mmCIF file with all atom_site columns, N, CA and C in Angstrom:
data_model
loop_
_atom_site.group_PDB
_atom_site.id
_atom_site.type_symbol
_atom_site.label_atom_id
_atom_site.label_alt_id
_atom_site.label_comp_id
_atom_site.label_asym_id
_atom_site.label_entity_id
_atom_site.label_seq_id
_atom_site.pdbx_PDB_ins_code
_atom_site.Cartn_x
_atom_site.Cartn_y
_atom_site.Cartn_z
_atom_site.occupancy
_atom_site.B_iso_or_equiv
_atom_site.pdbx_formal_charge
_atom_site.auth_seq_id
_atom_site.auth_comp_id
_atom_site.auth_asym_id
_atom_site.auth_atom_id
_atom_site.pdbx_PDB_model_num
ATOM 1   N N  . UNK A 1 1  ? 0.847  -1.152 0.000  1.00 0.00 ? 27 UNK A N  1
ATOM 2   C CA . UNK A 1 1  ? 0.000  0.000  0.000  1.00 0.00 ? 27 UNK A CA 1
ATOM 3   C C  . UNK A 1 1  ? 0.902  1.227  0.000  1.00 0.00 ? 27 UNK A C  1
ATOM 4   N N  . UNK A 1 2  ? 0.527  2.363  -0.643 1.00 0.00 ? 28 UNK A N  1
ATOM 5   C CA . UNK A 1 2  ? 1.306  3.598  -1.194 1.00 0.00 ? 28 UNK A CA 1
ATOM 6   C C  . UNK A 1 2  ? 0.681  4.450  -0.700 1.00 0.00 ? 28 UNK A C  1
ATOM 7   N N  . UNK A 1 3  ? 1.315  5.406  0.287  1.00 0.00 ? 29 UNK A N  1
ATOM 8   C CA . UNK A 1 3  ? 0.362  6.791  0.757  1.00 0.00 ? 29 UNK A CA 1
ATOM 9   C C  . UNK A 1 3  ? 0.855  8.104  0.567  1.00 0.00 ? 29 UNK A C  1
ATOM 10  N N  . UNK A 1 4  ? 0.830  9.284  -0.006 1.00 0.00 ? 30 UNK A N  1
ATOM 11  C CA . UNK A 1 4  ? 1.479  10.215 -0.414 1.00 0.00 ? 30 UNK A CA 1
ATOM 12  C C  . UNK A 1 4  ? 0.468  11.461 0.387  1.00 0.00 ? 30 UNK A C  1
ATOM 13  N N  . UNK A 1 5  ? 2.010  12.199 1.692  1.00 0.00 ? 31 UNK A N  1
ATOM 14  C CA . UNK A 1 5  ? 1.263  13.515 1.827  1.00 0.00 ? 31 UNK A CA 1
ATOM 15  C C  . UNK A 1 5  ? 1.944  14.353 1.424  1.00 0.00 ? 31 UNK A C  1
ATOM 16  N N  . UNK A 1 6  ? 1.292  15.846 1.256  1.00 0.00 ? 32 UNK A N  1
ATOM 17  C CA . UNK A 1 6  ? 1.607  16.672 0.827  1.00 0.00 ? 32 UNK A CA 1
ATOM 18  C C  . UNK A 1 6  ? 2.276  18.168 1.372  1.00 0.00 ? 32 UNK A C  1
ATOM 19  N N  . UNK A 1 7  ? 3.187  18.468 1.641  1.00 0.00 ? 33 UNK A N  1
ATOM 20  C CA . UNK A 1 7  ? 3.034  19.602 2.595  1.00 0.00 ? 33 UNK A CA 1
ATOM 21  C C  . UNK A 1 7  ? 3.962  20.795 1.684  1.00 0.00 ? 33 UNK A C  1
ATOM 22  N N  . UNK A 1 8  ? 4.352  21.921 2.277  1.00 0.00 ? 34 UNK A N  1
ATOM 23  C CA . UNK A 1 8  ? 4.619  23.362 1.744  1.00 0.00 ? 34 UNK A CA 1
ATOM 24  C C  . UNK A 1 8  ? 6.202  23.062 0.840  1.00 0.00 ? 34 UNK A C  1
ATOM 25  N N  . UNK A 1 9  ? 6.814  22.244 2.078  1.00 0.00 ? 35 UNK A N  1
ATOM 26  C CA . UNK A 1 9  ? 8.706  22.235 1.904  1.00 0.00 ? 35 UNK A CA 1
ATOM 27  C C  . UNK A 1 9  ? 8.688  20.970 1.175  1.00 0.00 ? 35 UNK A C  1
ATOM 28  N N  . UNK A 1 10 ? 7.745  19.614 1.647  1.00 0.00 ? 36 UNK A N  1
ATOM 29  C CA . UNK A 1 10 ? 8.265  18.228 1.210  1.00 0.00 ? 36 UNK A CA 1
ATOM 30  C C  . UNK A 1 10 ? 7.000  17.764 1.019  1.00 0.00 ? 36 UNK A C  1
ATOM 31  N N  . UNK A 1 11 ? 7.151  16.465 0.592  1.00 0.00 ? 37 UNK A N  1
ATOM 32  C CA . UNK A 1 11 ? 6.211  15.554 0.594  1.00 0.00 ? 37 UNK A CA 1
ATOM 33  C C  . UNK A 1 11 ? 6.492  14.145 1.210  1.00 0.00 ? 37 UNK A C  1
ATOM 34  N N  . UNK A 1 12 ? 5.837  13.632 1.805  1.00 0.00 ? 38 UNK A N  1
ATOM 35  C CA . UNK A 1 12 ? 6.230  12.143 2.207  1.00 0.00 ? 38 UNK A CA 1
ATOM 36  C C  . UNK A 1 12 ? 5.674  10.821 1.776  1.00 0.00 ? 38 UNK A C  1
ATOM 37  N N  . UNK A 1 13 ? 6.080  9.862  1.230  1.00 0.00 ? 39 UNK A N  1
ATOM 38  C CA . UNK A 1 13 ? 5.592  9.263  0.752  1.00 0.00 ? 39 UNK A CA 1
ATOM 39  C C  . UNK A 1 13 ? 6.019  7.877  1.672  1.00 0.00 ? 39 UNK A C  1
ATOM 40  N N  . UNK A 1 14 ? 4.775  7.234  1.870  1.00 0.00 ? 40 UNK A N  1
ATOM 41  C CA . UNK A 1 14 ? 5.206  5.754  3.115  1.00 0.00 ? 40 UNK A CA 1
ATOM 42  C C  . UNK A 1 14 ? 4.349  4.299  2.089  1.00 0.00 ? 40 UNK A C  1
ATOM 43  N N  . UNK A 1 15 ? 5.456  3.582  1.867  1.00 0.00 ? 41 UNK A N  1
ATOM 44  C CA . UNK A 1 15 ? 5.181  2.519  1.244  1.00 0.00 ? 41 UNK A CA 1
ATOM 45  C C  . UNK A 1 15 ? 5.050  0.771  2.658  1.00 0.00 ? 41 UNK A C  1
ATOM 46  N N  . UNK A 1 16 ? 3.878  0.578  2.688  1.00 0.00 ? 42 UNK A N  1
ATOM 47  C CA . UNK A 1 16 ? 3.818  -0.616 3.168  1.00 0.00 ? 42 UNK A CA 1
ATOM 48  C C  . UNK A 1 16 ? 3.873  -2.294 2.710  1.00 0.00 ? 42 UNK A C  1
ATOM 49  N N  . UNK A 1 17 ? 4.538  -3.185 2.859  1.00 0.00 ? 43 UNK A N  1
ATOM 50  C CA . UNK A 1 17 ? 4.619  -4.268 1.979  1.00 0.00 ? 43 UNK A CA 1
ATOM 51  C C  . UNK A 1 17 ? 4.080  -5.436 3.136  1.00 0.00 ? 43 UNK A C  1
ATOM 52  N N  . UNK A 1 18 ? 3.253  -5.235 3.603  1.00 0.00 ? 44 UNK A N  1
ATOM 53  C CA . UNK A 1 18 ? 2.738  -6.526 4.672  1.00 0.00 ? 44 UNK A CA 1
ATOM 54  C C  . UNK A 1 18 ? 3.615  -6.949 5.671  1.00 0.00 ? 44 UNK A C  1
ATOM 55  N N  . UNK A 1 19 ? 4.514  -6.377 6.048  1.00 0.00 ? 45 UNK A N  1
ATOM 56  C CA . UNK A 1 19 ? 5.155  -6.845 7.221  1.00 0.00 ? 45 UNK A CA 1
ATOM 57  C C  . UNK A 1 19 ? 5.437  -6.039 8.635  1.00 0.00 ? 45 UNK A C  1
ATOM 58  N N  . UNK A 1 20 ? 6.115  -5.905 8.969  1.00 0.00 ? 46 UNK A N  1
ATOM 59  C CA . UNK A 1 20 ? 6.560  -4.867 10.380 1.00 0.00 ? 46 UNK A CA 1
ATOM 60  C C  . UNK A 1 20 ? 7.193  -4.136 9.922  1.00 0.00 ? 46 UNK A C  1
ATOM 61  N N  . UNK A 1 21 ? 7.327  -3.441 8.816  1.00 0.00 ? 47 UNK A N  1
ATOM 62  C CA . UNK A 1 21 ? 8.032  -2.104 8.421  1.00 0.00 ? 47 UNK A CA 1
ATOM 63  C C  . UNK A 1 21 ? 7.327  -1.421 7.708  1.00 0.00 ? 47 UNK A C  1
ATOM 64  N N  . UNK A 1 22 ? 7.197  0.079  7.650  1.00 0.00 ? 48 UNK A N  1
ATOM 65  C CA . UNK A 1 22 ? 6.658  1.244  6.719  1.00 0.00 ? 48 UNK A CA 1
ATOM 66  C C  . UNK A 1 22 ? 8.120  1.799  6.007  1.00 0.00 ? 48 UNK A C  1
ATOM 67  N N  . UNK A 1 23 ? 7.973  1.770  5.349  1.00 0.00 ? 49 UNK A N  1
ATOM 68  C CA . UNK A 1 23 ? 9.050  3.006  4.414  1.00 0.00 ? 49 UNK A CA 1
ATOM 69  C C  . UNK A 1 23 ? 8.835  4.222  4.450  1.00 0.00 ? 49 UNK A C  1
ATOM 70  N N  . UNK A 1 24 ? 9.362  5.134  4.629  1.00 0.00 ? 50 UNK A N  1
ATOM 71  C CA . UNK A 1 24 ? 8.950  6.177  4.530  1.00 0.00 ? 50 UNK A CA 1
ATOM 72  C C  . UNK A 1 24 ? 10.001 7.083  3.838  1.00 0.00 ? 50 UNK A C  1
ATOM 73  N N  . UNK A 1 25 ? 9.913  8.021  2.867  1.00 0.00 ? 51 UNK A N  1
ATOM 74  C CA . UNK A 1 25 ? 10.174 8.466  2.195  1.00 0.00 ? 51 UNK A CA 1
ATOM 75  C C  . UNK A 1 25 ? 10.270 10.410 1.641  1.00 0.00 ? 51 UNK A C  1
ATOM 76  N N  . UNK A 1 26 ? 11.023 10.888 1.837  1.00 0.00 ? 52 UNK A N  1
ATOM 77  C CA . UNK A 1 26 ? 10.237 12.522 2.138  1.00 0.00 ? 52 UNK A CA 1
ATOM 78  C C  . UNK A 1 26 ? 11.298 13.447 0.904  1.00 0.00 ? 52 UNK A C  1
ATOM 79  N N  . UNK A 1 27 ? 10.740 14.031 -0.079 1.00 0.00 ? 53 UNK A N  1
ATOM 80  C CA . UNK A 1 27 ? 10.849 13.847 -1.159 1.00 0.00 ? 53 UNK A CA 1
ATOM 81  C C  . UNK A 1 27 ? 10.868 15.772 -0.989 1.00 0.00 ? 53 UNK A C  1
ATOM 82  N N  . UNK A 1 28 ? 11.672 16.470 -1.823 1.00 0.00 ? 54 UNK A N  1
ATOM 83  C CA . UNK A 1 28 ? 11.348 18.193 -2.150 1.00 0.00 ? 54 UNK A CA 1
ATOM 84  C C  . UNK A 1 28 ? 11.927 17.955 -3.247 1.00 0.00 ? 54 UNK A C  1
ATOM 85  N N  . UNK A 1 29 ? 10.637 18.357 -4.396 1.00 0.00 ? 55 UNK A N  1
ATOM 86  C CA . UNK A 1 29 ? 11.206 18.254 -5.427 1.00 0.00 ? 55 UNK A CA 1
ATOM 87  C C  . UNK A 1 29 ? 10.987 16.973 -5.970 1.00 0.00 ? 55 UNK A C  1
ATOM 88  N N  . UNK A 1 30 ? 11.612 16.707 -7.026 1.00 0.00 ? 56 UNK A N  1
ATOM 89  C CA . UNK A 1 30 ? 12.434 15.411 -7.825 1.00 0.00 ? 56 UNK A CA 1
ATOM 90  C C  . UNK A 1 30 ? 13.378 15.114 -6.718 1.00 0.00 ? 56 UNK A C  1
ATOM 91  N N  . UNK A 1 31 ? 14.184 15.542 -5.546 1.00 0.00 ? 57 UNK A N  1
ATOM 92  C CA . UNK A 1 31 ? 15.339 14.780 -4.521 1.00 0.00 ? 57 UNK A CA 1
ATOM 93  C C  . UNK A 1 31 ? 14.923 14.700 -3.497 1.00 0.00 ? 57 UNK A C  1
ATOM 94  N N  . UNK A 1 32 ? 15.369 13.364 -3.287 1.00 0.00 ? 58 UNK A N  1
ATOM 95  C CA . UNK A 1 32 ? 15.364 12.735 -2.197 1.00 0.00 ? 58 UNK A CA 1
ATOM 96  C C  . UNK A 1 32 ? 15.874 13.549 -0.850 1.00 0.00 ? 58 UNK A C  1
ATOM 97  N N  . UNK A 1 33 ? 15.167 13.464 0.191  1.00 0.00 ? 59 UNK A N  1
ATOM 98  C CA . UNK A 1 33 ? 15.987 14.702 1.145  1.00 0.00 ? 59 UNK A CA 1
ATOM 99  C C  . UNK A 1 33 ? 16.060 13.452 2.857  1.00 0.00 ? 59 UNK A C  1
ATOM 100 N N  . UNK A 1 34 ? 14.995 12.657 2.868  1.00 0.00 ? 60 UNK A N  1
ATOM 101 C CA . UNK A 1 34 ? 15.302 11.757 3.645  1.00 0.00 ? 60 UNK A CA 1
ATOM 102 C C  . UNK A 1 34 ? 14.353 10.391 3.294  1.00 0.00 ? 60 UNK A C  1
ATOM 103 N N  . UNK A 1 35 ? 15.111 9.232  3.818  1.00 0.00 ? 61 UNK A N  1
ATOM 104 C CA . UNK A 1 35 ? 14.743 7.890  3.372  1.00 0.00 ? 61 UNK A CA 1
ATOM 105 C C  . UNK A 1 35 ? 14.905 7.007  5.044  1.00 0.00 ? 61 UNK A C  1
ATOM 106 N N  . UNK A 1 36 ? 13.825 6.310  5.387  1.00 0.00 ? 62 UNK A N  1
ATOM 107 C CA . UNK A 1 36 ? 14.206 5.750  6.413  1.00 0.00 ? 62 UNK A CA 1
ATOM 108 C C  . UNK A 1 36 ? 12.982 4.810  6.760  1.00 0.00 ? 62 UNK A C  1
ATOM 109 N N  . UNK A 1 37 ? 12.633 3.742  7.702  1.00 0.00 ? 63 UNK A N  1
ATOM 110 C CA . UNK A 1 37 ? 11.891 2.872  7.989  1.00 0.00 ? 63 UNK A CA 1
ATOM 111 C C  . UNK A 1 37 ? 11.384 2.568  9.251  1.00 0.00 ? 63 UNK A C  1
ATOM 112 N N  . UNK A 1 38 ? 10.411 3.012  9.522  1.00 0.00 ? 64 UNK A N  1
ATOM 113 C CA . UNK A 1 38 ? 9.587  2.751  11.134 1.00 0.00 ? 64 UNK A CA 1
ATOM 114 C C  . UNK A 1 38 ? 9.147  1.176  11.184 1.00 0.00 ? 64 UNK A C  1
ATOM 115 N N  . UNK A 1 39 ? 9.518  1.056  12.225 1.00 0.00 ? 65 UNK A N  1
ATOM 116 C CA . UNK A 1 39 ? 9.768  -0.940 12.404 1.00 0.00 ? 65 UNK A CA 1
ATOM 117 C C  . UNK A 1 39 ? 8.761  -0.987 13.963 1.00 0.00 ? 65 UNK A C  1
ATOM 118 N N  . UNK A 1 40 ? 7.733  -1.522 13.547 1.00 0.00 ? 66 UNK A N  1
ATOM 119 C CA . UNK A 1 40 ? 6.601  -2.522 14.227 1.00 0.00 ? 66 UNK A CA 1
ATOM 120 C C  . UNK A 1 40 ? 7.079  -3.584 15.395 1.00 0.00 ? 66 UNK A C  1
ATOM 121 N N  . UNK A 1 41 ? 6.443  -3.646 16.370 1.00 0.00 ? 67 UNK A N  1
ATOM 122 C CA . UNK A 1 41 ? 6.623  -5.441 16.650 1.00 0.00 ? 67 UNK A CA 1
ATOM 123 C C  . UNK A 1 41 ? 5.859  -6.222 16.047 1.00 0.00 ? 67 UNK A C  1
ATOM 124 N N  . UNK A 1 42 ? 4.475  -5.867 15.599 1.00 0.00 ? 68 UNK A N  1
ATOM 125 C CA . UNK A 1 42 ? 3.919  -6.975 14.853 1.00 0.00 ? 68 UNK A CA 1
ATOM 126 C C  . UNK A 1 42 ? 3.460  -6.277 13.507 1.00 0.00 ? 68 UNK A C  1
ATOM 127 N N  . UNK A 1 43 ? 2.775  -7.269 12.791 1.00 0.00 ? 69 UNK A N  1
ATOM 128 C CA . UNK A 1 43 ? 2.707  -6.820 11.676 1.00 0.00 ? 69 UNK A CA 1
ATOM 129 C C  . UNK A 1 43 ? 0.868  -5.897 11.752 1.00 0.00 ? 69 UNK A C  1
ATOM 130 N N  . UNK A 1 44 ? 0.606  -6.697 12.729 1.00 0.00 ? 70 UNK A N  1
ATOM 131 C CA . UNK A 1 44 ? -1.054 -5.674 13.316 1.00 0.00 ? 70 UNK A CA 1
ATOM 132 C C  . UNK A 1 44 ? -0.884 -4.207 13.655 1.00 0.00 ? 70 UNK A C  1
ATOM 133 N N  . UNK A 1 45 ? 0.544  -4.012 14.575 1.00 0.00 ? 71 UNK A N  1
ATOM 134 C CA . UNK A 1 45 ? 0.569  -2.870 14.840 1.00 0.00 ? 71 UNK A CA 1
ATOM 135 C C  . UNK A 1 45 ? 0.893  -2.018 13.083 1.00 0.00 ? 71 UNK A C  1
ATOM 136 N N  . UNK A 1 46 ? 1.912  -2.925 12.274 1.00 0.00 ? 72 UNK A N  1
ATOM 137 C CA . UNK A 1 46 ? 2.003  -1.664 11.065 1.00 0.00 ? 72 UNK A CA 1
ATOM 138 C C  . UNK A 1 46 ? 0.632  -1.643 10.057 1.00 0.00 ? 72 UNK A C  1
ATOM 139 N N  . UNK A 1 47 ? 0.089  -2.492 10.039 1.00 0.00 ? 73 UNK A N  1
ATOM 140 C CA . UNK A 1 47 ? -1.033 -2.417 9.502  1.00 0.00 ? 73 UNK A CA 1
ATOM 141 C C  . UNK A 1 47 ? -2.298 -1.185 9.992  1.00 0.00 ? 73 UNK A C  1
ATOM 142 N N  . UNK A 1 48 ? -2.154 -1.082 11.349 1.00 0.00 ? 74 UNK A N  1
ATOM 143 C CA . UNK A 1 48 ? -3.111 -0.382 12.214 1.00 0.00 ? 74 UNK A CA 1
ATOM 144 C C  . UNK A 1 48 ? -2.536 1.076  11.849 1.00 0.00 ? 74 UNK A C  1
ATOM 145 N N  . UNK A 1 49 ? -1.356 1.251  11.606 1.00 0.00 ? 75 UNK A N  1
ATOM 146 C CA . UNK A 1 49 ? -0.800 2.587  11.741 1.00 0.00 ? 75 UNK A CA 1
ATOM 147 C C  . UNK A 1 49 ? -0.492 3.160  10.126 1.00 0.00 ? 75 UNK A C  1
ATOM 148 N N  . UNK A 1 50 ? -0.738 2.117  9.015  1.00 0.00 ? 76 UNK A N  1
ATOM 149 C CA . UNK A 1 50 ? -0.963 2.268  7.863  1.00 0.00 ? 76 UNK A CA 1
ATOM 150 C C  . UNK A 1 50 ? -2.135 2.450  7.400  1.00 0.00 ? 76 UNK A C  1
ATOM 151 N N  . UNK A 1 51 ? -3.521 2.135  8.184  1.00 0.00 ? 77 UNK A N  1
ATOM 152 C CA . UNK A 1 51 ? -5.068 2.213  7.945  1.00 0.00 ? 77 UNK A CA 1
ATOM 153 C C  . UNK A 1 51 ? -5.029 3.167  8.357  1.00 0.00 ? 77 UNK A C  1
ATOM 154 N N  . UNK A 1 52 ? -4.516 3.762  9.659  1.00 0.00 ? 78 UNK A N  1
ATOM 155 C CA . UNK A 1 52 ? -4.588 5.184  10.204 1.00 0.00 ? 78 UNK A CA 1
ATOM 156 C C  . UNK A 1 52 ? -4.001 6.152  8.921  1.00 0.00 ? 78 UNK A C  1
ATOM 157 N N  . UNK A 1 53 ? -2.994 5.902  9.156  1.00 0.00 ? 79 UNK A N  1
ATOM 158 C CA . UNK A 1 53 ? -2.278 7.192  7.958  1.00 0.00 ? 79 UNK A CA 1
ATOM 159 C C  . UNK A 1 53 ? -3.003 7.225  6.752  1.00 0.00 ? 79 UNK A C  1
ATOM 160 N N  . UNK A 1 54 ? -3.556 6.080  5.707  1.00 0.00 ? 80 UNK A N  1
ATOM 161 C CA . UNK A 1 54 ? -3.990 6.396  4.967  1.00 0.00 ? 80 UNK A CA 1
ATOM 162 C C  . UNK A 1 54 ? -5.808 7.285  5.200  1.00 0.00 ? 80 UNK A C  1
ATOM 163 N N  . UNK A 1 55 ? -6.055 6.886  6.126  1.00 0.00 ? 81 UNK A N  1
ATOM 164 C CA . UNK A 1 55 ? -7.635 7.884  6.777  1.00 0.00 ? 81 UNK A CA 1
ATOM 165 C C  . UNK A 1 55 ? -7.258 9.172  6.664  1.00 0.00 ? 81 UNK A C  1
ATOM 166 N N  . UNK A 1 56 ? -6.184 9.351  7.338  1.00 0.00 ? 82 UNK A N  1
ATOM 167 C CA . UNK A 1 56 ? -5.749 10.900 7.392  1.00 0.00 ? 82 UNK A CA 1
ATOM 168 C C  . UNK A 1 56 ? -5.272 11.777 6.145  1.00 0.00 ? 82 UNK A C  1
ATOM 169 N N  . UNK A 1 57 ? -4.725 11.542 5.131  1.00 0.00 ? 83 UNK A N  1
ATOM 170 C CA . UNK A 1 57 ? -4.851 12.073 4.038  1.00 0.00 ? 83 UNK A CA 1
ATOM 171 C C  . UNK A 1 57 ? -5.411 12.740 3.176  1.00 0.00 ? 83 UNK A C  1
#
C-alpha cells in the first residue's frame, strides 16, 4: 500500500509491503531529502498505523 502527503517544503511518501516495516520516504522536489523505515513489533501494529495514515490524508 502507497500513501502520499503533501506539505509546503516536502512531501512524504510511506510505502507498506505486509510486514513490520513502513518506508517512509520525504521527497522536495524530484530529490530525495530523507529515506528511512519505522519498524513494528507486529505486523497488526504496522497495519493499524498504515489504515490510520492512509484515513488521514
Amino acid at each position: 500500500m502507497r500513501k502520499h502527503e503533501l506539505y509546503t517544503d516536502y512531501q512524504d511518501y510511506f510505502e507498506y509491503f505486509g510486514n513490520t516495516e513502513i518506508e517512509r520516504i520525504r521527497k522536495q522536489g524530484e530529490k530525495t531529502i530523507r529515506h528511512d523505515w519505522i519498524i513494528f513489533d507486529s505486523v497488526d501494529e504496522a497495519m493499524e498505523f498504515s489504515m490510520i495514515s492512509a484515513v488521514s490524508s
